[in-house]
């Protein structure tokens, strides 16, 4: 749960820092939300494809499922590794976004 929280906090910072008004953010948030919720299609069994495993939110769903039922070791390792990689990428983007949009004040 901590990895998922860190991932979504960094992603939220990346999403918010670019906008000067809440209305601008809400318009863009629909795109972010749609992309991040795509793995729910796999999770609920509506469509089965390997491409869902390329999104870090799929890893979060796997770890949440692991709370209620046992996970194979490789699945848990994949989920943790995917979230760690996503956190590393989001951290570097968030750091750059902070420097560009908050410190320098560019839009």
CSV table of C-alpha atoms in Angstrom, one decimal:
chain,number,residue,atom,x,y,z
A,1,UNK,CA,0.0,0.0,0.0
A,2,UNK,CA,2.9,2.4,0.7
A,3,UNK,CA,4.3,1.9,-2.9
A,4,UNK,CA,0.9,2.6,-4.4
A,5,UNK,CA,0.4,5.7,-2.2
A,6,UNK,CA,3.9,7.1,-3.1
A,7,UNK,CA,3.2,6.5,-6.8
A,8,UNK,CA,-0.2,8.3,-6.8
A,9,UNK,CA,1.2,11.2,-4.7
A,10,UNK,CA,4.0,11.8,-7.2
A,11,UNK,CA,1.6,11.4,-10.1
A,12,UNK,CA,-0.8,13.8,-8.5
A,13,UNK,CA,2.0,16.4,-8.1
A,14,UNK,CA,3.0,16.0,-11.7
A,15,UNK,CA,-0.6,16.5,-12.8
A,16,UNK,CA,-1.3,19.5,-10.7
A,17,UNK,CA,1.9,21.5,-11.0
A,18,UNK,CA,1.2,22.4,-14.7
A,19,UNK,CA,-2.1,24.2,-14.1
A,20,UNK,CA,-2.9,27.6,-12.7
A,21,UNK,CA,-6.6,27.0,-12.2
A,22,UNK,CA,-8.7,24.1,-10.9
A,23,UNK,CA,-10.8,24.1,-14.1
A,24,UNK,CA,-7.8,23.5,-16.2
A,25,UNK,CA,-6.8,20.6,-13.9
A,26,UNK,CA,-10.3,19.0,-14.0
A,27,UNK,CA,-10.2,18.9,-17.8
A,28,UNK,CA,-6.8,17.2,-17.9
A,29,UNK,CA,-7.7,14.9,-14.9
A,30,UNK,CA,-10.3,13.1,-17.0
A,31,UNK,CA,-7.5,11.9,-19.3
A,32,UNK,CA,-5.3,10.9,-16.4
A,33,UNK,CA,-8.1,9.1,-14.7
A,34,UNK,CA,-9.2,7.2,-17.8
A,35,UNK,CA,-5.7,6.0,-18.5
A,36,UNK,CA,-5.1,5.0,-14.9
A,37,UNK,CA,-8.3,3.1,-14.7
A,38,UNK,CA,-7.8,1.0,-17.8
A,39,UNK,CA,-6.5,-2.0,-15.8
A,40,UNK,CA,-9.9,-2.3,-14.1
A,41,UNK,CA,-11.0,-3.9,-17.4
A,42,UNK,CA,-8.6,-6.8,-16.8
A,43,UNK,CA,-9.2,-6.9,-13.0
A,44,UNK,CA,-13.0,-7.4,-13.4
A,45,UNK,CA,-12.4,-10.0,-16.2
A,46,UNK,CA,-14.0,-8.0,-19.0
A,47,UNK,CA,-10.9,-8.3,-21.3
A,48,UNK,CA,-7.7,-10.3,-20.9
A,49,UNK,CA,-4.5,-8.9,-22.6
A,50,UNK,CA,-0.9,-8.7,-21.5
A,51,UNK,CA,-0.7,-5.0,-22.3
A,52,UNK,CA,-2.5,-4.1,-19.0
A,53,UNK,CA,0.5,-5.3,-17.2
A,54,UNK,CA,2.5,-2.4,-18.6
A,55,UNK,CA,0.6,0.1,-16.5
A,56,UNK,CA,1.6,0.6,-12.9
A,57,UNK,CA,-2.0,0.7,-11.7
A,58,UNK,CA,-2.2,-3.0,-12.7
A,59,UNK,CA,0.6,-3.7,-10.2
A,60,UNK,CA,-1.4,-1.8,-7.5
A,61,UNK,CA,-4.5,-3.9,-8.3
A,62,UNK,CA,-2.5,-7.1,-8.0
A,63,UNK,CA,-1.1,-6.1,-4.6
A,64,UNK,CA,-4.6,-5.1,-3.4
A,65,UNK,CA,-5.9,-8.5,-4.6
A,66,UNK,CA,-3.0,-10.1,-2.7
A,67,UNK,CA,-4.6,-8.9,0.5
A,68,UNK,CA,-7.6,-11.2,0.0
A,69,UNK,CA,-6.0,-14.2,-1.8
A,70,UNK,CA,-2.6,-15.7,-2.0
A,71,UNK,CA,-0.4,-14.4,-4.9
A,72,UNK,CA,2.2,-16.4,-6.8
A,73,UNK,CA,5.7,-15.2,-5.9
A,74,UNK,CA,6.5,-14.0,-9.5
A,75,UNK,CA,3.3,-11.9,-9.5
A,76,UNK,CA,4.2,-10.2,-6.2
A,77,UNK,CA,7.8,-9.6,-7.5
A,78,UNK,CA,6.4,-8.1,-10.7
A,79,UNK,CA,4.0,-5.8,-8.9
A,80,UNK,CA,6.6,-4.5,-6.5
A,81,UNK,CA,9.2,-4.1,-9.3
A,82,UNK,CA,6.7,-2.3,-11.5
A,83,UNK,CA,5.7,0.1,-8.8
A,84,UNK,CA,9.3,0.8,-7.8
A,85,UNK,CA,10.2,1.6,-11.5
A,86,UNK,CA,7.1,3.8,-11.8
A,87,UNK,CA,8.0,5.6,-8.6
A,88,UNK,CA,11.6,6.2,-10.0
A,89,UNK,CA,10.2,7.6,-13.2
A,90,UNK,CA,7.5,9.7,-11.5
A,91,UNK,CA,10.1,11.1,-9.1
A,92,UNK,CA,12.4,12.3,-11.9
A,93,UNK,CA,9.4,13.8,-13.7
A,94,UNK,CA,8.1,15.4,-10.5
A,95,UNK,CA,11.5,16.9,-9.7
A,96,UNK,CA,11.7,18.4,-13.2
A,97,UNK,CA,8.1,19.6,-13.1
A,98,UNK,CA,8.7,21.3,-9.7
A,99,UNK,CA,11.8,23.1,-11.0
A,100,UNK,CA,10.0,24.2,-14.2
A,101,UNK,CA,6.5,25.1,-13.1
A,102,UNK,CA,6.9,26.0,-9.4
A,103,UNK,CA,10.3,27.4,-9.0
A,104,UNK,CA,10.8,29.0,-12.4
A,105,UNK,CA,7.1,29.8,-12.7
A,106,UNK,CA,6.8,28.7,-16.4
A,107,UNK,CA,3.5,27.5,-17.7
